[in-house]
PDB file of C-alpha atoms in Angstrom:
ATOM      1  CA  MET A 146       9.908 -19.670-132.986  1.00 57.00           C
ATOM      2  CA  SER A 147       9.634 -23.029-131.204  1.00 65.00           C
ATOM      3  CA  HIS A 148      10.709 -21.332-127.966  1.00 69.00           C
ATOM      4  CA  LEU A 149       8.011 -18.688-128.402  1.00 76.00           C
ATOM      5  CA  ARG A 150       5.399 -21.400-128.983  1.00 79.00           C
ATOM      6  CA  SER A 151       6.586 -23.280-125.887  1.00 76.00           C
ATOM      7  CA  ILE A 152       6.394 -20.118-123.784  1.00 77.00           C
ATOM      8  CA  LEU A 153       2.864 -19.423-125.010  1.00 81.00           C
ATOM      9  CA  ASN A 154       1.860 -23.000-124.183  1.00 81.00           C
ATOM     10  CA  ARG A 155       3.288 -22.624-120.681  1.00 76.00           C
ATOM     11  CA  LEU A 156       1.383 -19.366-120.206  1.00 78.00           C
ATOM     12  CA  LEU A 157      -1.844 -20.999-121.407  1.00 82.00           C
ATOM     13  CA  GLN A 158      -1.300 -23.823-118.921  1.00 78.00           C
ATOM     14  CA  LEU A 159      -1.224 -21.139-116.255  1.00 78.00           C
ATOM     15  CA  ILE A 160      -4.939 -20.335-116.713  1.00 82.00           C
ATOM     16  CA  PRO A 161      -6.423 -23.572-115.239  1.00 85.00           C
ATOM     17  CA  VAL A 162      -3.795 -23.484-112.487  1.00 81.00           C
ATOM     18  CA  LEU A 163      -4.832 -19.980-111.428  1.00 81.00           C
ATOM     19  CA  ILE A 164      -8.523 -20.874-111.603  1.00 84.00           C
ATOM     20  CA  GLY A 165      -7.925 -23.928-109.410  1.00 85.00           C
ATOM     21  CA  ILE A 166      -5.897 -21.902-106.893  1.00 83.00           C
ATOM     22  CA  SER A 167      -8.607 -19.217-106.847  1.00 83.00           C
ATOM     23  CA  ILE A 168     -11.332 -21.784-106.111  1.00 85.00           C
ATOM     24  CA  ILE A 169      -9.349 -23.446-103.336  1.00 84.00           C
ATOM     25  CA  SER A 170      -8.303 -20.189-101.647  1.00 81.00           C
ATOM     26  CA  PHE A 171     -11.843 -18.807-101.967  1.00 83.00           C
ATOM     27  CA  LEU A 172     -13.455 -21.871-100.375  1.00 84.00           C
ATOM     28  CA  LEU A 173     -10.857 -22.166 -97.605  1.00 81.00           C
ATOM     29  CA  GLN A 174     -11.357 -18.524 -96.684  1.00 77.00           C
ATOM     30  CA  ARG A 175     -15.135 -18.732 -96.673  1.00 78.00           C
ATOM     31  CA  LEU A 176     -15.274 -22.040 -94.766  1.00 78.00           C
ATOM     32  CA  ALA A 177     -12.787 -20.942 -92.097  1.00 75.00           C
ATOM     33  CA  PRO A 178     -14.325 -19.846 -88.776  1.00 74.00           C
ATOM     34  CA  GLY A 179     -14.649 -16.105 -88.085  1.00 73.00           C
ATOM     35  CA  ASP A 180     -16.558 -13.201 -89.573  1.00 75.00           C
ATOM     36  CA  PRO A 181     -14.616 -10.283 -91.141  1.00 76.00           C
ATOM     37  CA  VAL A 182     -17.613  -7.968 -90.781  1.00 78.00           C
ATOM     38  CA  ARG A 183     -17.785  -8.590 -87.020  1.00 76.00           C
ATOM     39  CA  LEU A 184     -14.044  -7.885 -86.762  1.00 72.00           C
ATOM     40  CA  LEU A 185     -14.511  -4.654 -88.719  1.00 73.00           C
ATOM     41  CA  VAL A 186     -17.571  -3.135 -87.032  1.00 76.00           C
ATOM     42  CA  GLY A 187     -17.123  -4.586 -83.523  1.00 75.00           C
ATOM     43  CA  ASP A 188     -19.411  -6.579 -81.270  1.00 74.00           C
ATOM     44  CA  ARG A 189     -21.652  -3.607 -80.384  1.00 78.00           C
ATOM     45  CA  ALA A 190     -22.671  -2.830 -83.971  1.00 79.00           C
ATOM     46  CA  SER A 191     -26.375  -2.974 -84.755  1.00 83.00           C
ATOM     47  CA  PRO A 192     -27.793  -5.700 -87.030  1.00 83.00           C
ATOM     48  CA  GLU A 193     -28.578  -2.998 -89.625  1.00 84.00           C
ATOM     49  CA  THR A 194     -24.937  -1.872 -89.705  1.00 85.00           C
ATOM     50  CA  ILE A 195     -23.689  -5.452 -90.006  1.00 83.00           C
ATOM     51  CA  ALA A 196     -26.135  -6.150 -92.841  1.00 85.00           C
ATOM     52  CA  ALA A 197     -25.123  -2.957 -94.676  1.00 85.00           C
ATOM     53  CA  VAL A 198     -21.399  -3.756 -94.468  1.00 82.00           C
ATOM     54  CA  ARG A 199     -22.030  -7.359 -95.491  1.00 81.00           C
ATOM     55  CA  GLN A 200     -23.970  -6.119 -98.523  1.00 83.00           C
ATOM     56  CA  GLN A 201     -21.231  -3.583 -99.365  1.00 81.00           C
ATOM     57  CA  TYR A 202     -18.649  -6.358 -99.738  1.00 79.00           C
ATOM     58  CA  GLY A 203     -21.046  -8.830-101.343  1.00 81.00           C
ATOM     59  CA  LEU A 204     -20.787 -11.204 -98.404  1.00 80.00           C
ATOM     60  CA  ASP A 205     -24.573 -11.556 -98.203  1.00 83.00           C
ATOM     61  CA  LEU A 206     -24.672 -13.399-101.540  1.00 85.00           C
ATOM     62  CA  PRO A 207     -24.612 -17.213-101.887  1.00 87.00           C
ATOM     63  CA  LEU A 208     -21.101 -18.686-102.240  1.00 85.00           C
ATOM     64  CA  PRO A 209     -21.349 -19.466-105.997  1.00 86.00           C
ATOM     65  CA  LEU A 210     -22.457 -15.894-106.713  1.00 88.00           C
ATOM     66  CA  GLN A 211     -19.691 -14.505-104.512  1.00 87.00           C
ATOM     67  CA  PHE A 212     -17.108 -16.534-106.419  1.00 85.00           C
ATOM     68  CA  LEU A 213     -18.559 -15.578-109.807  1.00 87.00           C
ATOM     69  CA  ARG A 214     -18.513 -11.920-108.823  1.00 87.00           C
ATOM     70  CA  TYR A 215     -14.950 -12.220-107.529  1.00 85.00           C
ATOM     71  CA  MET A 216     -13.647 -13.919-110.707  1.00 85.00           C
ATOM     72  CA  THR A 217     -15.435 -11.397-112.930  1.00 87.00           C
ATOM     73  CA  ASN A 218     -13.778  -8.555-111.060  1.00 86.00           C
ATOM     74  CA  VAL A 219     -10.359 -10.283-111.181  1.00 84.00           C
ATOM     75  CA  LEU A 220     -10.607 -10.674-114.968  1.00 83.00           C
ATOM     76  CA  GLN A 221     -11.265  -6.930-115.130  1.00 85.00           C
ATOM     77  CA  GLY A 222      -8.173  -6.252-113.020  1.00 83.00           C
ATOM     78  CA  ASP A 223     -10.085  -5.578-109.797  1.00 86.00           C
ATOM     79  CA  LEU A 224      -8.860  -7.707-106.872  1.00 86.00           C
ATOM     80  CA  GLY A 225     -11.430  -6.240-104.487  1.00 85.00           C
ATOM     81  CA  LEU A 226     -11.383  -3.888-101.524  1.00 85.00           C
ATOM     82  CA  SER A 227      -9.553  -4.674 -98.300  1.00 87.00           C
ATOM     83  CA  VAL A 228     -11.957  -4.901 -95.370  1.00 81.00           C
ATOM     84  CA  ARG A 229      -9.278  -3.973 -92.834  1.00 82.00           C
ATOM     85  CA  PHE A 230      -7.341  -1.290 -94.720  1.00 85.00           C
ATOM     86  CA  GLN A 231     -10.321   0.082 -96.700  1.00 83.00           C
ATOM     87  CA  ARG A 232      -8.093   0.306 -99.786  1.00 88.00           C
ATOM     88  CA  PRO A 233      -8.002  -1.550-103.120  1.00 90.00           C
ATOM     89  CA  VAL A 234      -6.108  -4.846-102.825  1.00 90.00           C
ATOM     90  CA  ALA A 235      -3.966  -4.072-105.913  1.00 90.00           C
ATOM     91  CA  GLU A 236      -2.827  -0.847-104.254  1.00 91.00           C
ATOM     92  CA  LEU A 237      -1.920  -2.714-101.056  1.00 89.00           C
ATOM     93  CA  LEU A 238       0.046  -5.356-102.964  1.00 90.00           C
ATOM     94  CA  GLY A 239       1.962  -2.615-104.791  1.00 91.00           C
ATOM     95  CA  GLN A 240       2.865  -1.062-101.452  1.00 91.00           C
ATOM     96  CA  PHE A 241       4.046  -4.277 -99.759  1.00 91.00           C
ATOM     97  CA  VAL A 242       5.689  -6.127-102.677  1.00 91.00           C
ATOM     98  CA  GLY A 243       8.872  -3.995-102.721  1.00 91.00           C
ATOM     99  CA  PRO A 244      10.421  -5.251 -99.445  1.00 92.00           C
ATOM    100  CA  THR A 245       9.659  -8.880-100.321  1.00 91.00           C
ATOM    101  CA  LEU A 246      11.268  -8.659-103.772  1.00 91.00           C
ATOM    102  CA  PHE A 247      14.264  -6.792-102.336  1.00 93.00           C
ATOM    103  CA  LEU A 248      14.646  -9.459 -99.640  1.00 92.00           C
ATOM    104  CA  ALA A 249      14.466 -12.294-102.201  1.00 90.00           C
ATOM    105  CA  ALA A 250      17.094 -10.629-104.432  1.00 92.00           C
ATOM    106  CA  TYR A 251      19.268  -9.944-101.365  1.00 94.00           C
ATOM    107  CA  VAL A 252      19.123 -13.626-100.398  1.00 92.00           C
ATOM    108  CA  VAL A 253      20.217 -14.698-103.900  1.00 91.00           C
ATOM    109  CA  VAL A 254      23.127 -12.221-103.965  1.00 94.00           C
ATOM    110  CA  ILE A 255      24.562 -13.371-100.626  1.00 94.00           C
ATOM    111  CA  THR A 256      23.846 -17.055-101.317  1.00 93.00           C
ATOM    112  CA  VAL A 257      25.416 -17.702-104.741  1.00 92.00           C
ATOM    113  CA  PRO A 258      29.111 -16.804-104.042  1.00 94.00           C
ATOM    114  CA  PRO A 259      29.534 -18.991-100.907  1.00 94.00           C
ATOM    115  CA  THR A 260      27.599 -21.794-102.599  1.00 93.00           C
ATOM    116  CA  LEU A 261      30.001 -21.827-105.553  1.00 91.00           C
ATOM    117  CA  LEU A 262      33.037 -21.590-103.287  1.00 93.00           C
ATOM    118  CA  LEU A 263      31.940 -24.356-100.906  1.00 93.00           C
ATOM    119  CA  ALA A 264      30.701 -26.714-103.644  1.00 91.00           C
ATOM    120  CA  VAL A 265      33.867 -26.388-105.743  1.00 89.00           C
ATOM    121  CA  THR A 266      36.110 -26.764-102.684  1.00 91.00           C
ATOM    122  CA  ALA A 267      34.225 -29.856-101.499  1.00 90.00           C
ATOM    123  CA  ALA A 268      34.157 -31.438-104.957  1.00 87.00           C
ATOM    124  CA  ARG A 269      37.920 -31.158-105.441  1.00 84.00           C
ATOM    125  CA  ARG A 270      38.568 -33.979-102.970  1.00 85.00           C
ATOM    126  CA  PRO A 271      35.364 -35.910-102.246  1.00 85.00           C
ATOM    127  CA  GLY A 272      35.496 -37.602 -98.849  1.00 84.00           C
ATOM    128  CA  GLY A 273      38.473 -35.512 -97.727  1.00 88.00           C
ATOM    129  CA  LEU A 274      38.650 -33.540 -94.483  1.00 90.00           C
ATOM    130  CA  THR A 275      37.508 -30.276 -96.111  1.00 90.00           C
ATOM    131  CA  ASP A 276      34.612 -32.026 -97.801  1.00 90.00           C
ATOM    132  CA  GLN A 277      33.542 -33.622 -94.504  1.00 91.00           C
ATOM    133  CA  VAL A 278      33.694 -30.281 -92.659  1.00 92.00           C
ATOM    134  CA  ILE A 279      31.622 -28.542 -95.363  1.00 90.00           C
ATOM    135  CA  ARG A 280      29.019 -31.311 -95.309  1.00 88.00           C
ATOM    136  CA  LEU A 281      28.870 -31.203 -91.493  1.00 89.00           C
ATOM    137  CA  LEU A 282      28.348 -27.432 -91.537  1.00 87.00           C
ATOM    138  CA  GLY A 283      25.677 -27.930 -94.206  1.00 85.00           C
ATOM    139  CA  ILE A 284      23.769 -30.413 -92.072  1.00 85.00           C
ATOM    140  CA  LEU A 285      24.042 -28.011 -89.122  1.00 84.00           C
ATOM    141  CA  GLY A 286      22.654 -25.154 -91.242  1.00 81.00           C
ATOM    142  CA  LEU A 287      19.744 -27.271 -92.427  1.00 80.00           C
ATOM    143  CA  THR A 288      18.774 -28.471 -88.964  1.00 83.00           C
ATOM    144  CA  ILE A 289      18.523 -24.984 -87.413  1.00 81.00           C
ATOM    145  CA  PRO A 290      14.935 -23.680 -87.727  1.00 82.00           C
ATOM    146  CA  VAL A 291      14.808 -20.378 -89.622  1.00 79.00           C
ATOM    147  CA  PHE A 292      12.499 -18.708 -87.090  1.00 79.00           C
ATOM    148  CA  TRP A 293      14.743 -19.686 -84.153  1.00 84.00           C
ATOM    149  CA  LEU A 294      17.863 -18.524 -85.992  1.00 85.00           C
ATOM    150  CA  GLY A 295      16.117 -15.241 -86.870  1.00 83.00           C
ATOM    151  CA  ILE A 296      15.180 -14.584 -83.245  1.00 86.00           C
ATOM    152  CA  MET A 297      18.663 -15.422 -81.964  1.00 88.00           C
ATOM    153  CA  MET A 298      20.390 -13.239 -84.560  1.00 88.00           C
ATOM    154  CA  ALA A 299      18.004 -10.362 -83.852  1.00 86.00           C
ATOM    155  CA  ARG A 300      18.758 -10.606 -80.131  1.00 87.00           C
ATOM    156  CA  LEU A 301      22.551 -10.892 -80.562  1.00 90.00           C
ATOM    157  CA  PHE A 302      23.389  -8.627 -83.519  1.00 90.00           C
ATOM    158  CA  GLY A 303      20.423  -6.292 -83.136  1.00 86.00           C
ATOM    159  CA  ALA A 304      19.402  -5.882 -79.508  1.00 86.00           C
ATOM    160  CA  LYS A 305      22.706  -6.679 -77.740  1.00 89.00           C
ATOM    161  CA  LEU A 306      25.462  -5.525 -80.119  1.00 90.00           C
ATOM    162  CA  GLY A 307      23.379  -2.949 -82.018  1.00 89.00           C
ATOM    163  CA  TRP A 308      25.043  -3.718 -85.352  1.00 92.00           C
ATOM    164  CA  PHE A 309      21.842  -4.114 -87.368  1.00 91.00           C
ATOM    165  CA  PRO A 310      18.215  -2.954 -87.003  1.00 89.00           C
ATOM    166  CA  VAL A 311      15.795  -5.675 -85.948  1.00 84.00           C
ATOM    167  CA  SER A 312      12.704  -4.215 -87.630  1.00 84.00           C
ATOM    168  CA  GLY A 313      11.576  -2.119 -90.576  1.00 85.00           C
ATOM    169  CA  TYR A 314      12.737  -1.682 -94.163  1.00 88.00           C
ATOM    170  CA  GLY A 315      14.926   1.442 -93.982  1.00 85.00           C
ATOM    171  CA  GLU A 316      15.211   4.415 -96.308  1.00 88.00           C
ATOM    172  CA  GLY A 317      17.078   4.283 -99.630  1.00 89.00           C
ATOM    173  CA  PHE A 318      19.156   1.468-101.105  1.00 92.00           C
ATOM    174  CA  THR A 319      21.789   1.373 -98.357  1.00 92.00           C
ATOM    175  CA  GLY A 320      19.054   1.591 -95.709  1.00 92.00           C
ATOM    176  CA  HIS A 321      17.309  -1.410 -97.227  1.00 92.00           C
ATOM    177  CA  LEU A 322      20.605  -3.333 -97.299  1.00 94.00           C
ATOM    178  CA  HIS A 323      21.244  -2.494 -93.643  1.00 93.00           C
ATOM    179  CA  HIS A 324      17.746  -3.311 -92.388  1.00 92.00           C
ATOM    180  CA  LEU A 325      17.329  -6.534 -94.382  1.00 92.00           C
ATOM    181  CA  PHE A 326      20.789  -8.007 -93.778  1.00 93.00           C
ATOM    182  CA  LEU A 327      19.780 -10.191 -90.834  1.00 91.00           C
ATOM    183  CA  PRO A 328      16.537 -11.441 -92.469  1.00 90.00           C
ATOM    184  CA  ALA A 329      18.437 -12.269 -95.678  1.00 92.00           C
ATOM    185  CA  LEU A 330      21.237 -13.981 -93.755  1.00 91.00           C
ATOM    186  CA  SER A 331      18.727 -16.062 -91.777  1.00 88.00           C
ATOM    187  CA  ILE A 332      17.314 -17.480 -95.014  1.00 89.00           C
ATOM    188  CA  ALA A 333      20.718 -17.805 -96.722  1.00 90.00           C
ATOM    189  CA  ILE A 334      22.142 -19.924 -93.884  1.00 89.00           C
ATOM    190  CA  TRP A 335      19.401 -22.455 -94.603  1.00 86.00           C
ATOM    191  CA  LEU A 336      19.593 -22.135 -98.397  1.00 89.00           C
ATOM    192  CA  ILE A 337      23.383 -22.377 -98.904  1.00 91.00           C
ATOM    193  CA  PRO A 338      23.697 -26.012 -97.674  1.00 90.00           C
ATOM    194  CA  VAL A 339      20.865 -27.148 -99.982  1.00 89.00           C
ATOM    195  CA  LEU A 340      22.450 -25.615-103.076  1.00 91.00           C
ATOM    196  CA  THR A 341      25.998 -26.581-102.065  1.00 92.00           C
ATOM    197  CA  GLN A 342      25.048 -30.232-101.733  1.00 89.00           C
ATOM    198  CA  SER A 343      23.307 -30.188-105.127  1.00 90.00           C
ATOM    199  CA  LEU A 344      26.196 -28.508-106.957  1.00 90.00           C
ATOM    200  CA  ARG A 345      28.836 -30.628-105.198  1.00 91.00           C
ATOM    201  CA  SER A 346      27.143 -33.860-106.266  1.00 89.00           C
ATOM    202  CA  ALA A 347      26.780 -32.638-109.876  1.00 89.00           C
ATOM    203  CA  LEU A 348      30.430 -31.554-110.054  1.00 89.00           C
ATOM    204  CA  ILE A 349      31.657 -34.912-108.732  1.00 88.00           C
ATOM    205  CA  GLU A 350      29.467 -36.746-111.231  1.00 87.00           C
ATOM    206  CA  LYS A 351      30.643 -34.628-114.183  1.00 84.00           C
ATOM    207  CA  SER A 352      34.316 -34.887-113.192  1.00 82.00           C
ATOM    208  CA  THR A 353      34.343 -38.554-114.223  1.00 80.00           C
ATOM    209  CA  SER A 354      32.354 -38.069-117.443  1.00 83.00           C
ATOM    210  CA  ASP A 355      33.759 -39.093-120.806  1.00 84.00           C
ATOM    211  CA  PHE A 356      33.746 -35.559-122.232  1.00 83.00           C
ATOM    212  CA  ILE A 357      35.873 -34.349-119.286  1.00 82.00           C
ATOM    213  CA  THR A 358      38.344 -37.158-119.871  1.00 84.00           C
ATOM    214  CA  ALA A 359      38.400 -36.306-123.591  1.00 85.00           C
ATOM    215  CA  ALA A 360      39.031 -32.619-122.855  1.00 83.00           C
ATOM    216  CA  ARG A 361      41.967 -33.493-120.608  1.00 81.00           C
ATOM    217  CA  ALA A 362      43.325 -35.900-123.239  1.00 84.00           C
ATOM    218  CA  GLN A 363      43.268 -33.062-125.786  1.00 83.00           C
ATOM    219  CA  GLY A 364      45.549 -31.017-123.542  1.00 80.00           C
ATOM    220  CA  ALA A 365      43.037 -28.662-121.917  1.00 81.00           C
ATOM    221  CA  SER A 366      44.239 -27.160-118.639  1.00 82.00           C
ATOM    222  CA  GLU A 367      42.381 -27.929-115.398  1.00 80.00           C
ATOM    223  CA  ARG A 368      41.097 -24.340-115.283  1.00 82.00           C
ATOM    224  CA  GLU A 369      39.734 -24.648-118.818  1.00 84.00           C
ATOM    225  CA  VAL A 370      38.221 -28.062-118.080  1.00 83.00           C
ATOM    226  CA  PHE A 371      36.445 -26.673-115.038  1.00 83.00           C
ATOM    227  CA  TRP A 372      35.129 -23.367-116.406  1.00 82.00           C
ATOM    228  CA  ARG A 373      34.348 -24.440-119.988  1.00 81.00           C
ATOM    229  CA  HIS A 374      33.205 -28.022-119.567  1.00 80.00           C
ATOM    230  CA  MET A 375      32.523 -29.127-116.014  1.00 83.00           C
ATOM    231  CA  LEU A 376      30.754 -26.147-114.395  1.00 83.00           C
ATOM    232  CA  PRO A 377      28.328 -25.305-117.272  1.00 81.00           C
ATOM    233  CA  ASN A 378      27.211 -28.931-117.405  1.00 80.00           C
ATOM    234  CA  ALA A 379      26.940 -29.314-113.638  1.00 83.00           C
ATOM    235  CA  VAL A 380      25.263 -26.026-112.760  1.00 85.00           C
ATOM    236  CA  LEU A 381      21.888 -26.580-114.435  1.00 82.00           C
ATOM    237  CA  PRO A 382      20.268 -28.795-111.731  1.00 84.00           C
ATOM    238  CA  THR A 383      21.396 -26.355-109.030  1.00 86.00           C
ATOM    239  CA  PHE A 384      20.204 -23.388-111.093  1.00 85.00           C
ATOM    240  CA  ASN A 385      16.752 -24.970-111.402  1.00 83.00           C
ATOM    241  CA  LEU A 386      16.767 -25.714-107.688  1.00 85.00           C
ATOM    242  CA  LEU A 387      17.662 -22.072-106.979  1.00 85.00           C
ATOM    243  CA  GLY A 388      14.666 -20.953-109.050  1.00 83.00           C
ATOM    244  CA  VAL A 389      12.343 -23.188-107.050  1.00 81.00           C
ATOM    245  CA  MET A 390      13.873 -21.912-103.819  1.00 82.00           C
ATOM    246  CA  VAL A 391      13.441 -18.257-104.816  1.00 82.00           C
ATOM    247  CA  ALA A 392       9.785 -18.917-105.597  1.00 78.00           C
ATOM    248  CA  LEU A 393       9.520 -20.655-102.226  1.00 77.00           C
ATOM    249  CA  ILE A 394      11.161 -17.693-100.482  1.00 78.00           C
ATOM    250  CA  ILE A 395       8.719 -15.199-102.023  1.00 77.00           C
ATOM    251  CA  GLY A 396       5.779 -17.347-100.982  1.00 69.00           C
ATOM    252  CA  SER A 397       7.044 -18.193 -97.524  1.00 66.00           C
ATOM    253  CA  THR A 398       8.576 -14.990 -96.195  1.00 76.00           C
ATOM    254  CA  VAL A 399       5.885 -15.016 -93.525  1.00 78.00           C
ATOM    255  CA  ILE A 400       8.213 -16.243 -90.771  1.00 80.00           C
ATOM    256  CA  VAL A 401      11.197 -13.991 -91.428  1.00 84.00           C
ATOM    257  CA  GLU A 402       9.129 -10.879 -92.173  1.00 86.00           C
ATOM    258  CA  THR A 403       7.153 -11.452 -88.973  1.00 84.00           C
ATOM    259  CA  VAL A 404      10.273 -11.993 -86.830  1.00 84.00           C
ATOM    260  CA  TYR A 405      11.968  -8.839 -88.203  1.00 87.00           C
ATOM    261  CA  ALA A 406       8.770  -6.771 -88.695  1.00 87.00           C
ATOM    262  CA  VAL A 407       9.551  -6.267 -92.394  1.00 89.00           C
ATOM    263  CA  PRO A 408       6.576  -4.589 -94.140  1.00 90.00           C
ATOM    264  CA  GLY A 409       6.397  -7.142 -96.962  1.00 90.00           C
ATOM    265  CA  LEU A 410       3.846  -9.512 -98.470  1.00 90.00           C
ATOM    266  CA  GLY A 411       4.474 -12.191 -95.837  1.00 86.00           C
ATOM    267  CA  ARG A 412       3.585  -9.849 -92.995  1.00 86.00           C
ATOM    268  CA  LEU A 413       0.577  -8.595 -94.947  1.00 89.00           C
ATOM    269  CA  MET A 414      -0.554 -12.206 -95.324  1.00 87.00           C
ATOM    270  CA  ILE A 415      -0.391 -12.793 -91.553  1.00 86.00           C
ATOM    271  CA  THR A 416      -2.376  -9.658 -90.651  1.00 87.00           C
ATOM    272  CA  SER A 417      -4.922 -10.423 -93.387  1.00 87.00           C
ATOM    273  CA  LEU A 418      -5.399 -14.022 -92.236  1.00 84.00           C
ATOM    274  CA  ILE A 419      -5.907 -12.908 -88.629  1.00 82.00           C
ATOM    275  CA  GLY A 420      -8.358 -10.202 -89.724  1.00 80.00           C
ATOM    276  CA  ARG A 421     -10.221 -12.526 -92.150  1.00 80.00           C
ATOM    277  CA  ASP A 422      -9.490 -10.002 -94.893  1.00 84.00           C
ATOM    278  CA  TYR A 423     -10.750 -12.286 -97.669  1.00 83.00           C
ATOM    279  CA  TYR A 424      -9.888 -10.254-100.735  1.00 86.00           C
ATOM    280  CA  VAL A 425      -6.313  -9.499 -99.605  1.00 89.00           C
ATOM    281  CA  VAL A 426      -5.599 -13.180 -98.876  1.00 87.00           C
ATOM    282  CA  GLN A 427      -7.022 -14.211-102.239  1.00 86.00           C
ATOM    283  CA  GLY A 428      -5.002 -11.510-104.001  1.00 88.00           C
ATOM    284  CA  LEU A 429      -1.827 -12.611-102.219  1.00 89.00           C
ATOM    285  CA  THR A 430      -2.474 -16.242-103.129  1.00 86.00           C
ATOM    286  CA  LEU A 431      -2.757 -15.297-106.791  1.00 85.00           C
ATOM    287  CA  ILE A 432       0.404 -13.192-106.633  1.00 86.00           C
ATOM    288  CA  PHE A 433       2.399 -16.010-105.009  1.00 85.00           C
ATOM    289  CA  ALA A 434       1.135 -18.480-107.624  1.00 83.00           C
ATOM    290  CA  LEU A 435       2.003 -16.113-110.476  1.00 83.00           C
ATOM    291  CA  ALA A 436       5.457 -15.470-109.019  1.00 84.00           C
ATOM    292  CA  THR A 437       6.137 -19.205-108.755  1.00 82.00           C
ATOM    293  CA  VAL A 438       5.096 -19.870-112.353  1.00 80.00           C
ATOM    294  CA  PHE A 439       6.997 -16.943-113.841  1.00 82.00           C
ATOM    295  CA  ILE A 440      10.166 -17.661-111.876  1.00 84.00           C
ATOM    296  CA  THR A 441      10.209 -21.323-112.894  1.00 82.00           C
ATOM    297  CA  LEU A 442       9.453 -20.326-116.501  1.00 81.00           C
ATOM    298  CA  SER A 443      12.290 -17.778-116.464  1.00 84.00           C
ATOM    299  CA  VAL A 444      14.671 -20.395-115.056  1.00 83.00           C
ATOM    300  CA  ASP A 445      13.652 -22.837-117.804  1.00 82.00           C
ATOM    301  CA  ILE A 446      14.234 -20.201-120.503  1.00 82.00           C
ATOM    302  CA  ILE A 447      17.665 -19.277-119.112  1.00 82.00           C
ATOM    303  CA  SER A 448      18.516 -23.004-118.918  1.00 80.00           C
ATOM    304  CA  THR A 449      17.952 -23.324-122.680  1.00 79.00           C
ATOM    305  CA  PHE A 450      20.542 -20.611-123.245  1.00 78.00           C
ATOM    306  CA  ILE A 451      23.059 -22.296-120.924  1.00 75.00           C
ATOM    307  CA  ASP A 452      22.497 -25.685-122.549  1.00 73.00           C
ATOM    308  CA  PRO A 453      20.685 -25.646-125.944  1.00 71.00           C
ATOM    309  CA  ARG A 454      19.855 -29.362-125.515  1.00 71.00           C
ATOM    310  CA  VAL A 455      17.354 -28.447-122.784  1.00 68.00           C
ATOM    311  CA  GLU A 456      13.770 -28.164-124.036  1.00 68.00           C
ATOM    312  CA  LEU A 457      11.061 -25.957-122.598  1.00 65.00           C
TER     313      LEU A 457
END
């Protein structure tokens, strides 16, 4: 019951956050240079045509009225009409969200196993040769820009060797796996060192804890000490970090989806920003904010099951 109350409180806290994000994204869009109506109708359109289109999208109203109208529609489930695509924003988001979610899940699946393996291996002998090599590789992975790595991998494994497609989403589950392997790997190479370093540090810290010493004194085997006592207590900080990273990936797939021409939310964001497609950008901003809040909330809930001492 206390968990349910905490979840409801967290969801209620979401309301002012979303309102604040809506105001900021609305003002930034409206104050940015460029006119979406001009981009839509072209430079040769008559003043009457421009005025009619501006009235159609409510862009002729004062800013406070535009925002009030936008928020009223959002509360009714209407995110507006895309100026560029001439389709409802909710319909567009439904079309483009699949590749982004698949890519985020793909990144998690190929990131967790090597992270566990590298962190456990490094933590067995801190400061040893293996630990130093893993840390060096981690620093190397962190210093390589994701966009540069994506371009290089697309050129080598896609264009030159022809092992993987360098654009698109593919057909069916195996097609998605094939098309999104390089984008997922580009992100994972950056993400694995971050999580490995976090888990390695937590494992080393827990290995000298009193409860680990007590477990060994009671005759527990090293395997039992690791799987039953050390790892569950050390994994929580890394698990929370993974949740933050997944939220970050969903909100920042712009680079990878642009490099690999993946038809996801990141690519939609780029085309909408260039085309001054106000309602799509505002809808995407809300979706990214909601995804971040729900992912972090889910991670917090799962953390309470892993360790009941954790409070929401």
